[in-house]
Short mmCIF file of C-alpha atoms in Angstrom, two decimals:
data_model
loop_
_atom_site.label_atom_id
_atom_site.label_comp_id
_atom_site.label_asym_id
_atom_site.label_seq_id
_atom_site.Cartn_x
_atom_site.Cartn_y
_atom_site.Cartn_z
CA MET A 1 12.70 58.70 19.99
CA THR A 2 14.63 58.68 23.28
CA LEU A 3 13.06 56.89 26.21
CA ASP A 4 13.30 58.08 29.78
CA PRO A 5 16.33 56.26 31.25
CA SER A 6 14.52 55.99 34.58
CA ALA A 7 11.66 54.02 32.99
CA ASN A 8 11.58 50.24 32.73
CA THR A 9 13.48 49.46 29.55
CA LEU A 10 15.65 46.95 27.79
CA HIS A 11 18.90 48.87 27.42
CA LEU A 12 21.19 47.79 24.57
CA ARG A 13 24.54 49.32 23.80
CA ILE A 14 26.33 47.00 21.40
CA LYS A 15 29.25 47.31 19.00
CA GLN A 16 30.01 44.09 17.21
CA GLN A 17 32.15 43.40 14.16
CA ARG A 18 31.34 40.30 12.17
CA GLU A 19 34.16 37.79 12.18
CA GLY A 20 36.23 37.23 9.04
CA THR A 21 36.85 39.68 6.25
CA SER A 22 33.41 41.29 6.35
CA SER A 23 33.34 45.02 7.00
CA PHE A 24 29.89 44.75 8.65
CA ILE A 25 29.69 46.39 12.09
CA LEU A 26 26.61 46.34 14.32
CA ASP A 27 26.61 49.58 16.28
CA VAL A 28 23.45 50.35 18.28
CA ASP A 29 22.49 52.25 21.42
CA LEU A 30 18.84 51.60 22.25
CA GLN A 31 16.35 51.79 25.08
CA ILE A 32 13.46 49.54 24.14
CA PRO A 33 10.17 49.51 26.10
CA SER A 34 9.95 46.60 28.54
CA VAL A 35 6.28 46.07 27.72
CA GLY A 36 4.58 45.19 24.46
CA VAL A 37 6.09 44.14 21.15
CA THR A 38 9.13 45.82 19.60
CA ALA A 39 9.83 44.97 15.97
CA LEU A 40 13.33 44.97 14.52
CA PHE A 41 12.67 45.78 10.89
CA GLY A 42 14.98 46.08 7.92
CA PRO A 43 16.35 44.30 4.85
CA SER A 44 18.36 41.09 4.98
CA GLY A 45 21.87 41.75 6.26
CA SER A 46 20.89 44.82 8.28
CA GLY A 47 21.88 43.22 11.60
CA LYS A 48 18.53 42.11 13.04
CA THR A 49 19.49 38.53 13.83
CA THR A 50 22.98 39.55 15.00
CA LEU A 51 21.37 41.93 17.50
CA LEU A 52 19.10 39.15 18.79
CA ARG A 53 22.05 36.78 19.16
CA CYS A 54 23.93 39.43 21.14
CA ILE A 55 20.93 39.96 23.45
CA SER A 56 20.61 36.22 24.03
CA GLY A 57 24.34 35.72 24.63
CA LEU A 58 24.68 33.35 21.66
CA GLU A 59 27.06 35.91 20.20
CA LYS A 60 29.22 37.94 22.52
CA SER A 61 29.73 41.61 21.78
CA SER A 62 33.27 42.80 22.48
CA LYS A 63 31.85 46.18 23.46
CA GLY A 64 28.42 45.74 24.95
CA GLN A 65 26.07 46.67 27.76
CA ILE A 66 22.76 44.83 28.08
CA SER A 67 20.25 45.17 30.91
CA LEU A 68 16.52 44.65 31.44
CA ASN A 69 14.80 46.80 34.07
CA GLY A 70 18.15 47.48 35.72
CA GLU A 71 19.23 43.79 35.79
CA ALA A 72 22.59 43.64 34.00
CA TRP A 73 23.24 40.74 31.63
CA GLN A 74 26.39 42.17 30.12
CA THR A 75 28.77 44.94 31.14
CA SER A 76 32.29 45.94 30.15
CA LYS A 77 33.56 43.59 32.88
CA SER A 78 31.22 40.61 32.83
CA SER A 79 28.71 38.73 30.70
CA LEU A 80 26.08 36.19 31.71
CA PRO A 81 26.30 33.01 29.62
CA SER A 82 23.37 32.35 27.32
CA HIS A 83 21.80 29.62 29.49
CA LYS A 84 21.65 31.98 32.49
CA ARG A 85 19.83 34.77 30.67
CA PRO A 86 16.05 34.64 31.32
CA ILE A 87 15.19 34.57 27.64
CA GLY A 88 12.84 32.54 25.44
CA TYR A 89 13.99 32.26 21.83
CA VAL A 90 11.87 31.30 18.82
CA PHE A 91 13.89 30.67 15.65
CA GLN A 92 12.85 30.62 11.98
CA ASP A 93 12.79 26.82 12.16
CA ALA A 94 10.99 25.25 15.08
CA ASN A 95 14.10 23.29 16.25
CA LEU A 96 12.02 20.80 18.23
CA PHE A 97 13.63 17.62 19.58
CA PRO A 98 12.64 15.08 16.88
CA HIS A 99 12.71 12.08 19.27
CA LEU A 100 10.24 13.73 21.68
CA THR A 101 6.51 14.24 21.23
CA ALA A 102 5.11 17.76 21.22
CA GLN A 103 4.09 17.35 24.86
CA GLU A 104 7.53 16.03 25.84
CA ASN A 105 9.15 19.02 24.13
CA LEU A 106 6.99 21.28 26.31
CA GLN A 107 7.77 19.29 29.46
CA PHE A 108 11.49 19.67 28.74
CA ALA A 109 11.02 23.46 28.76
CA MET A 110 9.02 23.32 31.99
CA LYS A 111 11.91 21.54 33.74
CA ARG A 112 14.11 24.53 32.87
CA ALA A 113 11.52 27.09 33.94
CA ASP A 114 12.38 29.90 36.32
CA LYS A 115 10.47 28.98 39.47
CA ASN A 116 10.45 32.65 40.58
CA GLN A 117 8.91 33.90 37.32
CA SER A 118 5.32 33.25 36.24
CA VAL A 119 4.59 34.35 32.67
CA ILE A 120 2.01 31.83 31.54
CA SER A 121 0.56 28.54 32.77
CA TYR A 122 0.71 25.26 30.87
CA SER A 123 -3.06 25.14 30.38
CA GLU A 124 -3.18 28.75 29.22
CA ILE A 125 -0.48 28.31 26.55
CA ILE A 126 -2.11 25.07 25.32
CA GLN A 127 -5.38 26.94 24.85
CA LEU A 128 -3.75 30.08 23.43
CA MET A 129 -1.78 28.16 20.78
CA ASP A 130 -4.62 25.64 20.18
CA ILE A 131 -2.26 22.63 20.33
CA GLU A 132 -4.03 20.15 22.63
CA SER A 133 -4.99 17.88 19.73
CA VAL A 134 -1.37 17.45 18.55
CA LEU A 135 0.45 16.97 21.88
CA SER A 136 0.89 13.22 21.37
CA GLN A 137 2.45 13.62 17.93
CA TYR A 138 6.14 13.82 16.99
CA PRO A 139 7.52 16.86 15.12
CA SER A 140 7.69 14.89 11.85
CA GLN A 141 3.92 14.34 12.07
CA LEU A 142 3.12 18.04 12.47
CA SER A 143 2.52 20.73 9.86
CA GLY A 144 4.93 23.67 9.69
CA GLY A 145 2.43 25.91 11.45
CA GLU A 146 1.83 23.36 14.22
CA ARG A 147 5.57 22.90 14.79
CA GLN A 148 6.05 26.66 15.11
CA ARG A 149 3.16 26.97 17.57
CA ILE A 150 4.77 24.24 19.70
CA ALA A 151 8.09 26.11 19.50
CA ILE A 152 6.44 29.33 20.69
CA ALA A 153 4.73 27.48 23.54
CA ARG A 154 8.05 25.87 24.53
CA ALA A 155 9.84 29.25 24.59
CA LEU A 156 7.18 30.69 26.89
CA LEU A 157 7.02 27.72 29.26
CA ILE A 158 10.56 28.38 30.51
CA GLN A 159 8.89 31.46 32.07
CA PRO A 160 11.32 34.00 30.52
CA LYS A 161 11.60 37.71 31.26
CA LEU A 162 12.07 38.44 27.54
CA LEU A 163 10.87 36.64 24.40
CA LEU A 164 12.93 36.87 21.21
CA MET A 165 11.29 35.88 17.91
CA ASP A 166 13.56 35.68 14.87
CA GLU A 167 11.33 35.75 11.78
CA PRO A 168 9.14 32.93 13.12
CA LEU A 169 6.99 32.91 9.95
CA ALA A 170 9.83 33.06 7.40
CA ALA A 171 9.87 29.30 6.78
CA LEU A 172 6.09 29.12 6.23
CA ASP A 173 4.15 29.59 3.01
CA ASP A 174 1.56 32.36 2.74
CA ALA A 175 -1.34 30.11 3.74
CA LEU A 176 0.42 28.93 6.90
CA LYS A 177 1.48 32.50 7.73
CA GLN A 178 -2.14 33.58 7.67
CA GLU A 179 -3.01 30.57 9.82
CA ILE A 180 -0.49 31.36 12.56
CA LEU A 181 -0.73 35.18 12.61
CA PRO A 182 -3.95 35.21 14.70
CA TYR A 183 -2.19 33.08 17.34
CA LEU A 184 0.73 35.51 17.40
CA GLU A 185 -1.67 38.43 17.75
CA GLN A 186 -3.31 36.81 20.78
CA LEU A 187 0.08 36.04 22.27
CA CYS A 188 1.33 39.60 21.79
CA GLN A 189 -1.81 41.03 23.39
CA ARG A 190 -1.73 38.72 26.42
CA ALA A 191 1.99 38.31 27.11
CA LYS A 192 3.18 39.85 30.37
CA ILE A 193 6.76 40.21 29.12
CA PRO A 194 8.44 42.27 26.40
CA ILE A 195 8.72 40.65 22.99
CA ILE A 196 11.32 41.51 20.35
CA TYR A 197 10.09 40.43 16.94
CA VAL A 198 12.45 40.33 13.95
CA SER A 199 10.95 40.64 10.48
CA HIS A 200 11.41 42.18 7.07
CA SER A 201 7.66 41.87 6.43
CA LEU A 202 5.97 45.21 6.94
CA ASP A 203 2.58 43.48 7.11
CA GLU A 204 3.66 41.38 10.12
CA VAL A 205 5.17 44.40 11.85
CA ILE A 206 2.05 46.51 11.38
CA ARG A 207 -0.15 43.74 12.76
CA LEU A 208 1.95 42.90 15.80
CA ALA A 209 4.29 45.68 16.91
CA ASP A 210 3.74 48.55 19.34
CA TYR A 211 7.25 49.95 18.84
CA MET A 212 9.62 49.75 15.87
CA VAL A 213 13.37 49.88 15.37
CA VAL A 214 14.53 50.11 11.76
CA LEU A 215 18.03 48.82 11.04
CA GLU A 216 20.14 49.37 7.97
CA LYS A 217 23.76 48.24 7.58
CA GLY A 218 24.09 47.68 11.31
CA ARG A 219 22.79 51.11 12.32
CA VAL A 220 19.46 52.36 13.68
CA ILE A 221 17.97 54.72 11.11
CA GLU A 222 14.50 55.13 12.67
CA GLU A 223 12.71 54.17 15.85
CA GLY A 224 9.47 55.02 17.62
CA LYS A 225 5.92 53.95 18.31
CA THR A 226 4.53 52.06 15.32
CA GLN A 227 1.49 54.28 14.89
CA THR A 228 3.61 57.45 15.05
CA LEU A 229 6.39 56.23 12.78
CA LEU A 230 4.08 54.96 10.05
CA GLY A 231 2.22 58.26 9.95
CA LYS A 232 5.29 60.40 9.27
CA LEU A 233 6.47 61.64 5.90
CA GLY A 234 10.07 61.21 4.85
CA THR A 235 10.52 57.87 6.63
CA SER A 236 11.45 54.64 4.88
CA PHE A 237 7.83 53.53 5.28
CA SER A 238 6.19 56.47 3.53
CA ARG A 239 8.13 55.54 0.38
CA TYR A 240 6.46 52.12 0.18
CA HIS A 241 3.81 51.74 -2.52
CA ASP A 242 1.55 50.28 0.20
CA ALA A 243 2.53 52.84 2.86
CA SER A 244 0.06 52.43 5.70
CA VAL A 245 -1.09 53.88 8.97
CA VAL A 246 -2.51 52.07 11.98
CA ILE A 247 -5.54 53.46 13.81
CA SER A 248 -6.97 52.23 17.11
CA GLY A 249 -10.67 52.69 17.78
CA VAL A 250 -13.62 51.37 19.76
CA VAL A 251 -16.61 49.48 18.33
CA THR A 252 -19.53 51.78 19.07
CA ARG A 253 -22.22 50.36 16.79
CA GLN A 254 -22.97 47.25 14.75
CA GLU A 255 -25.47 46.74 11.96
CA THR A 256 -25.92 43.01 11.43
CA GLU A 257 -28.31 43.67 8.54
CA TRP A 258 -25.43 45.18 6.55
CA GLY A 259 -22.62 43.16 8.15
CA LEU A 260 -20.82 46.27 9.40
CA SER A 261 -19.17 47.47 12.60
CA TRP A 262 -18.63 51.16 13.27
CA ILE A 263 -15.30 52.09 14.84
CA SER A 264 -14.91 55.43 16.62
CA PHE A 265 -11.62 57.25 17.15
CA GLU A 266 -11.40 60.84 18.38
CA ASN A 267 -14.45 62.47 16.70
CA HIS A 268 -14.48 60.24 13.62
CA VAL A 269 -16.18 56.97 12.68
CA ILE A 270 -15.08 54.27 10.23
CA ALA A 271 -17.19 51.34 9.00
CA VAL A 272 -15.54 47.92 8.65
CA LYS A 273 -16.72 44.45 7.75
CA GLN A 274 -18.23 42.87 10.84
CA GLY A 275 -16.25 40.02 12.39
CA ASN A 276 -16.24 38.50 15.87
CA GLU A 277 -15.81 41.83 17.64
CA LYS A 278 -18.40 43.14 20.05
CA THR A 279 -19.56 46.63 21.01
CA GLY A 280 -16.96 48.15 23.32
CA ASP A 281 -14.03 46.18 21.89
CA THR A 282 -10.91 48.03 20.76
CA LEU A 283 -9.72 47.27 17.23
CA ARG A 284 -6.56 48.12 15.31
CA LEU A 285 -7.16 49.13 11.71
CA ARG A 286 -4.75 49.39 8.79
CA ILE A 287 -5.35 51.98 6.08
CA GLN A 288 -3.09 51.90 3.03
CA SER A 289 -2.21 55.17 1.32
CA LYS A 290 -3.20 53.76 -2.08
CA ASP A 291 -6.76 53.23 -0.73
CA VAL A 292 -7.27 56.89 0.18
CA SER A 293 -8.53 59.42 -2.35
CA LEU A 294 -9.24 63.12 -1.79
CA SER A 295 -12.23 65.30 -2.58
CA LEU A 296 -12.98 68.97 -2.02
CA SER A 297 -16.58 68.21 -1.06
CA ASN A 298 -18.53 65.44 0.65
CA HIS A 299 -20.65 63.65 -1.96
CA ASP A 300 -23.42 61.36 -0.71
CA ASP A 301 -23.81 59.82 -4.18
CA SER A 302 -20.72 57.63 -3.73
CA SER A 303 -20.26 53.94 -2.99
CA ILE A 304 -17.42 54.84 -0.60
CA LEU A 305 -18.83 54.71 2.94
CA ASN A 306 -15.87 56.12 4.80
CA ARG A 307 -15.48 59.83 4.13
CA LEU A 308 -13.65 61.79 6.81
CA THR A 309 -13.21 65.53 7.12
CA VAL A 310 -9.46 66.01 7.55
CA THR A 311 -6.81 68.71 7.38
CA ILE A 312 -3.75 68.55 5.13
CA ASP A 313 -0.71 68.58 7.39
CA ASP A 314 2.12 68.05 4.90
CA MET A 315 2.97 66.59 1.49
CA ILE A 316 6.03 65.36 -0.38
CA THR A 317 6.77 64.14 -3.88
CA ASP A 318 7.46 60.42 -4.04
CA SER A 319 11.24 60.16 -4.52
CA LYS A 320 10.81 56.90 -6.44
CA ASP A 321 8.01 58.19 -8.68
CA PRO A 322 7.82 61.97 -9.27
CA SER A 323 4.35 61.55 -10.82
CA MET A 324 2.99 60.71 -7.34
CA VAL A 325 2.56 62.79 -4.18
CA ILE A 326 2.21 61.48 -0.63
CA VAL A 327 -0.11 63.64 1.46
CA ARG A 328 -0.23 63.52 5.26
CA LEU A 329 -3.72 64.19 6.60
CA LEU A 330 -4.86 64.71 10.17
CA ALA A 331 -8.18 63.36 11.42
CA GLY A 332 -8.02 65.22 14.72
CA SER A 333 -4.51 64.25 15.81
CA THR A 334 -4.57 60.90 13.99
CA PRO A 335 -2.44 60.79 10.81
CA ILE A 336 -3.65 59.25 7.56
CA LEU A 337 -1.58 59.02 4.38
CA ALA A 338 -2.90 59.39 0.83
CA ARG A 339 -0.91 58.60 -2.32
CA ILE A 340 -2.27 60.56 -5.26
CA THR A 341 -0.96 61.75 -8.61
CA THR A 342 0.90 65.03 -8.85
CA LEU A 343 -1.70 66.12 -11.43
CA SER A 344 -4.56 65.48 -8.98
CA ALA A 345 -2.74 67.48 -6.31
CA HIS A 346 -2.39 70.36 -8.78
CA LYS A 347 -6.05 70.25 -9.86
CA LEU A 348 -7.27 70.19 -6.25
CA SER A 349 -4.83 72.98 -5.26
CA ILE A 350 -3.56 70.81 -2.42
CA LYS A 351 -1.73 72.80 0.26
CA ARG A 352 -1.05 72.68 3.96
CA GLY A 353 -3.95 73.67 6.20
CA LEU A 354 -6.62 72.89 3.60
CA THR A 355 -9.71 71.10 4.94
CA ILE A 356 -10.61 68.26 2.63
CA ILE A 357 -12.51 64.96 2.48
CA ALA A 358 -10.52 61.73 2.72
CA GLN A 359 -12.38 58.92 0.97
CA ILE A 360 -11.20 55.57 2.31
CA LYS A 361 -11.90 52.72 -0.07
CA SER A 362 -10.65 49.83 2.05
CA VAL A 363 -9.90 49.24 5.74
CA ALA A 364 -8.19 46.12 7.09
CA VAL A 365 -8.99 44.98 10.63
CA LEU A 366 -5.73 43.88 12.27
CA SER A 367 -6.97 42.77 15.68
#
């Protein structure tokens, strides 16, 4: 996807060869939206962290152009040093000053803050990250999740124009990841600056990112809006066993008796387990292809609540498993993927343009 050059963007044109004998070359030319969350996704060694280090100035690209909303940080003739770039950086490890309390770590960042830039107030970040109770403690007294929340708060309190997050959950176990993800979701929704989020976890990317850039061996192989990219066939994502789509909808009805909320998108409705959402709220939902089955008719004698009338848009054989077919369905203009056996596709006479019922066995609420 090519963005309008006249729009507000983070423009990156970088060619960087790794020092030493390595043949790895990072070669990208990107225009990333200057609002929302952009995920850099790809396997280890694909160049995600190298790209972040080039953006921050920690690693200088011999051939690079970097600008945010027309403000040049690097050109062919000059390059701002790292400490002069208006960037907040969150690393895999919290990297807090061990001799300072959590509050003193935050105060250190506030002394470096850009007085002309107002991203977030001290009180707001304390509340957002839920860290008031640990401010008097030293990093050694904090859990891994608490240390990372302090690190995120510190990065924001310098009032940056861009926030870089380099796999901030990688050093945490699964329980701590689940603990901190809701805080990241709130941050991503409320931040007034662009965020670049590096991860090789598809689950994190789906939950947090508005836009995705997929790297492989130093090159961009795919990019686009998360919802659009996940709903395409033939991408690296559609080949995942848990290939998913993301749907945004509005809570239009709740039935406390059954513990359900009803989410409307276009002319369709999906029931989900009721949480803290209220009528009128917008929710993001994740539907995995393995949780979608197909039927030629709409049977009321089924335990599956979510049955949508959809149209088959396209289908491909799974390149990793020829016994499976991935079918792209359209609920209005919203794509849904179904992963079914080749035999089932044959028995149902699956073909493009066929109207069919998508039976959705499980829906995950992302936010």
